[in-house]
């Protein structure tokens, strides 16, 4: 009875605090994400208060938060739009991998770590945080922007890449041979293809099973299906985020519209829990020794990620402001980076300092990223873009032969 009472007190206090921080963030024009993270650091491992009874509750809530963020993104787009965007964004996905994975690998080698640590750090710096970016897009009211499909295409390609990367990484960390690694990759590829085929070919049938006229049944049905598919995907070593996103893609028409309205409050609740939990499990005392290397790595890869988004949006025909919004929105790293670092440290195959470096790196990008995403909306930045456009127009046209 004492444990359950402590659990209720801790959960209630932290959720109430999140509510106050969310309101504070919006009143001062700041995304609440950094505030949620700092609250987690304050109350988690090594923090001032050290809440522990509620950690397991928030761990499950954090997983649900990422899943709900991704299914809500999927509900915004149809299967045909997804396929079209993936085809168009495939070159951007290749550029994304080269520009953002290679710096992480090079940094690990510079620190004197082996090639296994290089593969791990490459994954950490490569993948943007779908959860953080989904929250940023919602907070800034950009879900309907012209550049948002480009952002989502890059994120989906990264998530699909993780479906192949994680099984291979697990095999490498375990010291498995090529046969075991190939088998893990084959399972991942088959699972992703099956989910994609079901989402694209049978999405209308899935939508028809659910009734938009019964809110209670619709909420339970969509939430249950999303968690089921996400859990099955994770069980097969495929990203739960990919599974949740594809469930959203599979649901269309009035069902998708009503499901969005019903799931929005749940998404907001569990998304806040996700960012809080990220801070709760981070010990602030581990951060200072690796802060400078993490800061250097963050500066480099925030620049390369911004360039990735800028080039992807330019290739899609997006205007100059939208290109900058795309690039700066993609800056935060998050859930996948922590998962990758956790797998590596748990396997005992890399230097334990890698976990602290990854945590500091992710915290820097998650705190700075949402702030950078607001820069294109500032009047000063808009004025700079207008002056830049005017100078380009004023340049004399090249004279032909």
Short mmCIF file of C-alpha atoms in Angstrom, two decimals:
data_model
loop_
_atom_site.label_atom_id
_atom_site.label_comp_id
_atom_site.label_asym_id
_atom_site.label_seq_id
_atom_site.Cartn_x
_atom_site.Cartn_y
_atom_site.Cartn_z
CA UNK A 1 0.00 0.00 0.00
CA UNK A 2 2.86 2.32 0.79
CA UNK A 3 4.47 1.69 -2.62
CA UNK A 4 1.25 2.41 -4.52
CA UNK A 5 0.69 5.55 -2.46
CA UNK A 6 4.21 6.75 -3.21
CA UNK A 7 3.65 5.98 -6.88
CA UNK A 8 0.46 8.08 -6.97
CA UNK A 9 2.16 10.98 -5.20
CA UNK A 10 5.20 10.96 -7.52
CA UNK A 11 3.16 10.57 -10.72
CA UNK A 12 0.69 13.23 -9.65
CA UNK A 13 3.41 15.69 -8.65
CA UNK A 14 5.38 15.24 -11.85
CA UNK A 15 2.34 15.47 -14.15
CA UNK A 16 1.20 18.62 -12.33
CA UNK A 17 4.72 20.05 -12.74
CA UNK A 18 4.65 19.22 -16.46
CA UNK A 19 1.39 21.11 -16.78
CA UNK A 20 2.90 24.19 -15.17
CA UNK A 21 6.05 23.96 -17.30
CA UNK A 22 4.02 23.53 -20.48
CA UNK A 23 2.04 26.65 -19.69
CA UNK A 24 5.21 28.56 -18.82
CA UNK A 25 6.88 27.54 -22.06
CA UNK A 26 3.98 28.69 -24.20
CA UNK A 27 3.68 32.00 -22.33
CA UNK A 28 7.33 32.85 -22.98
CA UNK A 29 7.26 31.52 -26.56
CA UNK A 30 9.50 28.51 -25.89
CA UNK A 31 8.87 24.87 -26.73
CA UNK A 32 8.20 22.99 -23.46
CA UNK A 33 10.48 20.10 -24.50
CA UNK A 34 13.67 21.48 -22.87
CA UNK A 35 11.70 22.28 -19.71
CA UNK A 36 10.38 18.71 -19.52
CA UNK A 37 13.93 17.36 -19.92
CA UNK A 38 15.32 19.63 -17.21
CA UNK A 39 12.51 18.55 -14.88
CA UNK A 40 13.52 14.94 -15.47
CA UNK A 41 17.15 15.73 -14.62
CA UNK A 42 16.05 17.46 -11.44
CA UNK A 43 13.89 14.57 -10.19
CA UNK A 44 15.73 11.55 -11.64
CA UNK A 45 18.98 9.65 -11.08
CA UNK A 46 21.48 11.89 -9.34
CA UNK A 47 19.01 14.76 -9.23
CA UNK A 48 17.93 16.82 -6.25
CA UNK A 49 14.92 14.66 -5.32
CA UNK A 50 15.55 11.27 -6.94
CA UNK A 51 12.00 9.94 -7.51
CA UNK A 52 12.19 6.17 -8.06
CA UNK A 53 8.79 4.63 -7.37
CA UNK A 54 7.34 6.09 -10.58
CA UNK A 55 10.24 5.22 -12.90
CA UNK A 56 8.68 2.03 -14.29
CA UNK A 57 5.37 3.82 -14.87
CA UNK A 58 7.07 6.60 -16.81
CA UNK A 59 9.20 4.08 -18.77
CA UNK A 60 6.05 2.48 -20.21
CA UNK A 61 4.43 5.88 -20.67
CA UNK A 62 7.49 7.09 -22.61
CA UNK A 63 7.22 4.18 -25.05
CA UNK A 64 3.53 4.91 -25.58
CA UNK A 65 4.39 8.58 -26.08
CA UNK A 66 6.72 7.89 -29.01
CA UNK A 67 4.19 5.51 -30.55
CA UNK A 68 1.35 8.05 -30.32
CA UNK A 69 3.51 10.82 -31.78
CA UNK A 70 4.27 8.66 -34.80
CA UNK A 71 0.76 7.33 -35.41
CA UNK A 72 -0.54 10.91 -35.31
CA UNK A 73 2.00 11.86 -37.97
CA UNK A 74 0.87 8.91 -40.07
CA UNK A 75 -2.77 9.98 -39.84
CA UNK A 76 -1.87 13.22 -41.62
CA UNK A 77 -0.91 11.43 -44.86
CA UNK A 78 -2.21 8.71 -47.17
CA UNK A 79 -0.36 5.61 -48.34
CA UNK A 80 0.04 7.00 -51.87
CA UNK A 81 1.55 10.20 -50.48
CA UNK A 82 3.98 8.13 -48.40
CA UNK A 83 5.19 6.08 -51.38
CA UNK A 84 5.56 9.18 -53.55
CA UNK A 85 7.48 11.04 -50.86
CA UNK A 86 9.78 8.08 -50.17
CA UNK A 87 10.67 7.77 -53.85
CA UNK A 88 11.35 11.49 -54.08
CA UNK A 89 13.34 11.55 -50.82
CA UNK A 90 15.51 8.48 -51.46
CA UNK A 91 18.51 10.57 -52.65
CA UNK A 92 18.05 12.84 -49.61
CA UNK A 93 18.14 9.75 -47.41
CA UNK A 94 21.48 8.75 -48.90
CA UNK A 95 22.88 12.25 -48.36
CA UNK A 96 21.48 12.20 -44.82
CA UNK A 97 23.35 8.99 -44.00
CA UNK A 98 26.65 10.21 -45.43
CA UNK A 99 26.56 13.68 -43.89
CA UNK A 100 25.46 12.60 -40.42
CA UNK A 101 26.76 9.06 -39.84
CA UNK A 102 30.33 9.62 -41.05
CA UNK A 103 31.09 12.44 -38.53
CA UNK A 104 30.02 10.19 -35.65
CA UNK A 105 32.22 7.32 -36.87
CA UNK A 106 35.18 9.64 -37.41
CA UNK A 107 34.73 11.19 -33.96
CA UNK A 108 34.81 7.75 -32.28
CA UNK A 109 38.06 6.88 -34.05
CA UNK A 110 39.56 10.25 -33.05
CA UNK A 111 38.75 9.42 -29.42
CA UNK A 112 40.75 6.21 -29.75
CA UNK A 113 37.74 3.85 -29.75
CA UNK A 114 37.52 0.78 -31.99
CA UNK A 115 35.47 0.21 -35.15
CA UNK A 116 32.53 -1.22 -33.17
CA UNK A 117 32.24 2.04 -31.22
CA UNK A 118 32.53 3.90 -34.54
CA UNK A 119 29.52 2.01 -35.91
CA UNK A 120 27.59 2.76 -32.70
CA UNK A 121 28.38 6.49 -32.68
CA UNK A 122 27.60 6.72 -36.39
CA UNK A 123 24.05 5.54 -35.65
CA UNK A 124 23.73 7.94 -32.71
CA UNK A 125 24.60 10.99 -34.80
CA UNK A 126 22.70 9.87 -37.90
CA UNK A 127 19.14 9.50 -36.66
CA UNK A 128 16.95 12.49 -35.84
CA UNK A 129 14.36 12.18 -33.09
CA UNK A 130 10.95 11.47 -34.59
CA UNK A 131 9.35 12.06 -31.20
CA UNK A 132 10.92 15.47 -30.61
CA UNK A 133 10.37 16.62 -34.21
CA UNK A 134 6.74 15.52 -34.20
CA UNK A 135 6.20 17.56 -31.04
CA UNK A 136 8.00 20.58 -32.52
CA UNK A 137 5.91 20.46 -35.70
CA UNK A 138 2.73 20.36 -33.64
CA UNK A 139 3.83 23.13 -31.26
CA UNK A 140 4.78 25.44 -34.14
CA UNK A 141 1.64 24.68 -36.16
CA UNK A 142 3.59 23.37 -39.14
CA UNK A 143 1.86 20.03 -39.76
CA UNK A 144 0.15 21.51 -42.82
CA UNK A 145 3.22 23.34 -44.17
CA UNK A 146 4.45 22.56 -47.68
CA UNK A 147 7.87 21.44 -46.40
CA UNK A 148 6.50 19.08 -43.72
CA UNK A 149 6.16 16.07 -46.10
CA UNK A 150 9.89 16.46 -46.83
CA UNK A 151 10.66 16.39 -43.09
CA UNK A 152 8.49 13.31 -42.64
CA UNK A 153 10.04 11.56 -45.65
CA UNK A 154 13.53 11.98 -44.19
CA UNK A 155 12.31 10.73 -40.79
CA UNK A 156 10.56 7.70 -42.28
CA UNK A 157 13.64 6.77 -44.33
CA UNK A 158 15.73 7.03 -41.16
CA UNK A 159 13.26 4.91 -39.20
CA UNK A 160 13.19 2.30 -41.97
CA UNK A 161 16.99 2.35 -42.04
CA UNK A 162 16.95 1.70 -38.28
CA UNK A 163 14.81 -1.36 -38.94
CA UNK A 164 17.84 -2.78 -40.76
CA UNK A 165 20.61 -1.14 -38.71
CA UNK A 166 19.50 -2.32 -35.25
CA UNK A 167 19.46 -6.07 -36.03
CA UNK A 168 22.89 -5.78 -37.65
CA UNK A 169 24.22 -3.74 -34.73
CA UNK A 170 22.93 -6.33 -32.27
CA UNK A 171 24.74 -9.08 -34.19
CA UNK A 172 27.99 -7.05 -34.30
CA UNK A 173 27.83 -6.29 -30.57
CA UNK A 174 27.26 -9.98 -29.81
CA UNK A 175 30.22 -10.96 -31.98
CA UNK A 176 27.95 -12.96 -34.29
CA UNK A 177 29.09 -13.99 -37.74
CA UNK A 178 27.80 -13.02 -41.16
CA UNK A 179 25.14 -15.75 -41.17
CA UNK A 180 23.50 -14.54 -37.94
CA UNK A 181 23.72 -10.92 -39.06
CA UNK A 182 22.21 -11.75 -42.45
CA UNK A 183 19.35 -13.68 -40.83
CA UNK A 184 18.53 -10.75 -38.55
CA UNK A 185 18.54 -8.39 -41.54
CA UNK A 186 16.29 -10.73 -43.56
CA UNK A 187 13.70 -10.80 -40.76
CA UNK A 188 13.76 -7.01 -40.55
CA UNK A 189 13.32 -6.53 -44.32
CA UNK A 190 10.48 -9.05 -44.51
CA UNK A 191 8.64 -7.45 -41.59
CA UNK A 192 8.85 -3.93 -43.02
CA UNK A 193 7.67 -5.11 -46.44
CA UNK A 194 4.69 -6.98 -44.98
CA UNK A 195 3.58 -3.98 -42.93
CA UNK A 196 3.97 -1.68 -45.95
CA UNK A 197 1.91 -3.97 -48.20
CA UNK A 198 -0.86 -4.28 -45.61
CA UNK A 199 -0.91 -0.52 -45.04
CA UNK A 200 -1.06 0.35 -48.75
CA UNK A 201 -3.33 -2.41 -50.11
CA UNK A 202 -5.69 -3.01 -47.22
CA UNK A 203 -5.81 0.38 -45.55
CA UNK A 204 -9.39 1.08 -46.72
CA UNK A 205 -10.55 -2.27 -45.33
CA UNK A 206 -8.93 -1.50 -41.97
CA UNK A 207 -10.66 1.90 -41.90
CA UNK A 208 -14.03 0.32 -42.73
CA UNK A 209 -13.75 -2.02 -39.74
CA UNK A 210 -13.80 1.00 -37.42
CA UNK A 211 -16.75 3.35 -37.10
CA UNK A 212 -16.23 7.10 -36.92
CA UNK A 213 -19.70 7.41 -35.32
CA UNK A 214 -18.74 5.64 -32.08
CA UNK A 215 -15.96 7.67 -30.39
CA UNK A 216 -15.33 5.18 -27.58
CA UNK A 217 -15.00 2.17 -29.90
CA UNK A 218 -12.91 4.19 -32.35
CA UNK A 219 -10.47 5.34 -29.66
CA UNK A 220 -10.05 1.83 -28.27
CA UNK A 221 -9.74 0.29 -31.73
CA UNK A 222 -7.16 2.70 -33.13
CA UNK A 223 -5.12 2.80 -29.91
CA UNK A 224 -5.20 -0.97 -29.54
CA UNK A 225 -4.24 -1.61 -33.18
CA UNK A 226 -1.40 0.91 -32.97
CA UNK A 227 0.09 -0.60 -29.82
CA UNK A 228 -0.36 -4.14 -31.21
CA UNK A 229 1.45 -3.42 -34.49
CA UNK A 230 4.16 -1.35 -32.77
CA UNK A 231 4.78 -4.10 -30.21
CA UNK A 232 4.88 -6.82 -32.87
CA UNK A 233 7.33 -4.75 -34.93
CA UNK A 234 9.59 -4.22 -31.91
CA UNK A 235 9.41 -7.95 -31.09
CA UNK A 236 10.73 -8.69 -34.57
CA UNK A 237 13.62 -6.23 -34.04
CA UNK A 238 11.92 -3.64 -36.27
CA UNK A 239 11.27 -0.09 -35.10
CA UNK A 240 8.04 0.27 -33.13
CA UNK A 241 7.96 3.83 -34.51
CA UNK A 242 7.80 2.51 -38.07
CA UNK A 243 4.92 0.20 -37.15
CA UNK A 244 2.97 3.00 -35.48
CA UNK A 245 3.56 5.39 -38.40
CA UNK A 246 2.33 2.80 -40.91
CA UNK A 247 -0.83 2.18 -38.87
CA UNK A 248 -1.57 5.89 -39.17
CA UNK A 249 -0.92 5.72 -42.92
CA UNK A 250 -3.29 2.73 -43.25
CA UNK A 251 -6.22 4.57 -41.65
CA UNK A 252 -7.90 7.07 -43.96
CA UNK A 253 -11.03 9.14 -44.57
CA UNK A 254 -13.42 10.22 -41.80
CA UNK A 255 -11.98 7.56 -39.48
CA UNK A 256 -8.56 9.21 -39.66
CA UNK A 257 -10.05 12.65 -39.01
CA UNK A 258 -12.01 11.56 -35.93
CA UNK A 259 -9.14 9.41 -34.65
CA UNK A 260 -6.87 12.46 -34.78
CA UNK A 261 -9.29 14.45 -32.63
CA UNK A 262 -9.63 11.63 -30.09
CA UNK A 263 -5.92 10.81 -29.84
CA UNK A 264 -4.61 14.38 -29.58
CA UNK A 265 -5.03 14.72 -25.77
CA UNK A 266 -3.46 11.29 -25.22
CA UNK A 267 -0.56 12.19 -27.49
CA UNK A 268 0.10 15.41 -25.61
CA UNK A 269 0.06 13.61 -22.26
CA UNK A 270 2.35 10.73 -23.19
CA UNK A 271 4.68 12.87 -25.31
CA UNK A 272 5.36 15.00 -22.22
CA UNK A 273 5.96 11.77 -20.26
CA UNK A 274 8.49 10.65 -22.89
CA UNK A 275 10.62 13.76 -22.54
CA UNK A 276 10.35 13.69 -18.74
CA UNK A 277 11.48 10.06 -18.62
CA UNK A 278 14.46 10.82 -20.85
CA UNK A 279 15.64 13.25 -18.17
CA UNK A 280 14.72 10.95 -15.28
CA UNK A 281 17.08 8.17 -16.40
CA UNK A 282 20.00 10.53 -17.01
CA UNK A 283 22.43 11.13 -14.14
CA UNK A 284 23.56 14.78 -14.33
CA UNK A 285 26.89 13.84 -12.69
CA UNK A 286 27.94 11.82 -15.75
CA UNK A 287 27.62 14.77 -18.11
CA UNK A 288 30.43 17.26 -17.16
CA UNK A 289 33.43 15.02 -18.08
CA UNK A 290 32.15 14.51 -21.65
CA UNK A 291 30.43 17.86 -22.13
CA UNK A 292 33.06 19.50 -24.36
CA UNK A 293 33.45 16.52 -26.74
CA UNK A 294 29.66 16.17 -26.90
CA UNK A 295 29.31 19.90 -27.62
CA UNK A 296 31.86 19.73 -30.43
CA UNK A 297 30.13 16.71 -31.96
CA UNK A 298 26.73 18.42 -31.61
CA UNK A 299 27.90 21.60 -33.36
CA UNK A 300 29.26 19.63 -36.32
CA UNK A 301 26.26 17.33 -36.74
CA UNK A 302 23.66 20.03 -36.17
CA UNK A 303 25.27 21.78 -39.12
CA UNK A 304 25.31 18.65 -41.29
CA UNK A 305 21.70 17.84 -40.42
CA UNK A 306 20.61 21.38 -41.29
CA UNK A 307 22.39 21.02 -44.62
CA UNK A 308 20.65 17.67 -45.17
CA UNK A 309 17.19 19.18 -44.70
CA UNK A 310 18.03 22.26 -46.77
CA UNK A 311 19.18 20.15 -49.73
CA UNK A 312 16.20 17.78 -49.45
CA UNK A 313 13.73 20.68 -49.45
CA UNK A 314 15.49 22.40 -52.34
CA UNK A 315 15.30 19.20 -54.38
CA UNK A 316 11.55 19.07 -53.65
CA UNK A 317 11.09 22.60 -54.98
CA UNK A 318 10.49 24.24 -51.60
CA UNK A 319 11.25 27.96 -51.26
CA UNK A 320 14.13 29.41 -49.27
CA UNK A 321 12.24 29.88 -45.94
CA UNK A 322 10.88 26.33 -46.12
CA UNK A 323 14.36 24.94 -46.77
CA UNK A 324 15.67 26.50 -43.58
CA UNK A 325 12.62 25.32 -41.62
CA UNK A 326 13.23 21.79 -42.90
CA UNK A 327 16.93 21.75 -42.01
CA UNK A 328 16.62 23.30 -38.57
CA UNK A 329 13.62 21.13 -37.66
CA UNK A 330 15.67 17.96 -38.25
CA UNK A 331 18.42 18.91 -35.76
CA UNK A 332 17.26 17.07 -32.56
CA UNK A 333 18.43 13.51 -31.87
CA UNK A 334 16.61 11.48 -29.24
CA UNK A 335 15.01 8.10 -28.65
CA UNK A 336 16.91 6.03 -31.24
CA UNK A 337 20.26 7.52 -30.22
CA UNK A 338 19.66 6.49 -26.60
CA UNK A 339 18.49 3.02 -27.65
CA UNK A 340 21.64 2.51 -29.73
CA UNK A 341 23.93 3.65 -26.90
CA UNK A 342 22.05 1.48 -24.41
CA UNK A 343 22.45 -1.63 -26.58
CA UNK A 344 26.17 -1.01 -26.95
CA UNK A 345 26.87 -0.41 -23.26
CA UNK A 346 24.69 -3.35 -22.17
CA UNK A 347 26.65 -5.65 -24.46
CA UNK A 348 29.90 -4.50 -22.86
CA UNK A 349 31.50 -4.09 -26.27
CA UNK A 350 32.33 -0.37 -26.08
CA UNK A 351 33.87 2.16 -23.69
CA UNK A 352 31.34 2.96 -20.89
CA UNK A 353 31.98 6.67 -21.50
CA UNK A 354 30.10 6.34 -24.77
CA UNK A 355 26.80 6.26 -22.87
CA UNK A 356 27.55 9.53 -21.07
CA UNK A 357 28.71 11.11 -24.33
CA UNK A 358 25.53 10.01 -26.10
CA UNK A 359 23.36 11.36 -23.29
CA UNK A 360 25.09 14.75 -23.24
CA UNK A 361 25.00 14.91 -27.05
CA UNK A 362 21.29 14.12 -27.23
CA UNK A 363 20.47 16.59 -24.45
CA UNK A 364 22.32 19.36 -26.28
CA UNK A 365 20.54 18.71 -29.57
CA UNK A 366 17.13 18.24 -27.91
CA UNK A 367 17.45 21.50 -25.96
CA UNK A 368 18.96 23.54 -28.81
CA UNK A 369 16.98 21.93 -31.65
CA UNK A 370 13.46 23.15 -30.78
CA UNK A 371 14.87 26.64 -30.28
CA UNK A 372 16.64 26.59 -33.65
CA UNK A 373 13.41 25.41 -35.30
CA UNK A 374 11.83 28.74 -34.34
CA UNK A 375 14.58 30.83 -35.96
CA UNK A 376 12.99 30.92 -39.47
CA UNK A 377 9.87 32.49 -37.92
CA UNK A 378 11.82 35.40 -36.40
CA UNK A 379 11.42 38.73 -38.14
CA UNK A 380 15.18 39.30 -38.21
CA UNK A 381 15.74 36.02 -40.05
CA UNK A 382 12.95 36.79 -42.51
CA UNK A 383 14.52 40.20 -43.19
CA UNK A 384 17.88 38.51 -43.84
CA UNK A 385 16.24 36.14 -46.34
CA UNK A 386 14.56 39.06 -48.12
CA UNK A 387 17.85 40.96 -48.37
CA UNK A 388 19.56 37.82 -49.64
CA UNK A 389 16.86 37.27 -52.28
CA UNK A 390 17.08 40.91 -53.37
CA UNK A 391 20.86 40.66 -53.82
CA UNK A 392 20.48 37.50 -55.90
CA UNK A 393 17.89 39.17 -58.13
CA UNK A 394 20.11 42.24 -58.53
CA UNK A 395 23.02 40.21 -59.88
CA UNK A 396 23.45 40.68 -63.65
CA UNK A 397 22.51 37.67 -65.71
CA UNK A 398 25.45 35.84 -67.33
CA UNK A 399 26.06 36.87 -70.91
CA UNK A 400 25.92 34.04 -73.41
CA UNK A 401 28.54 33.43 -76.04
#
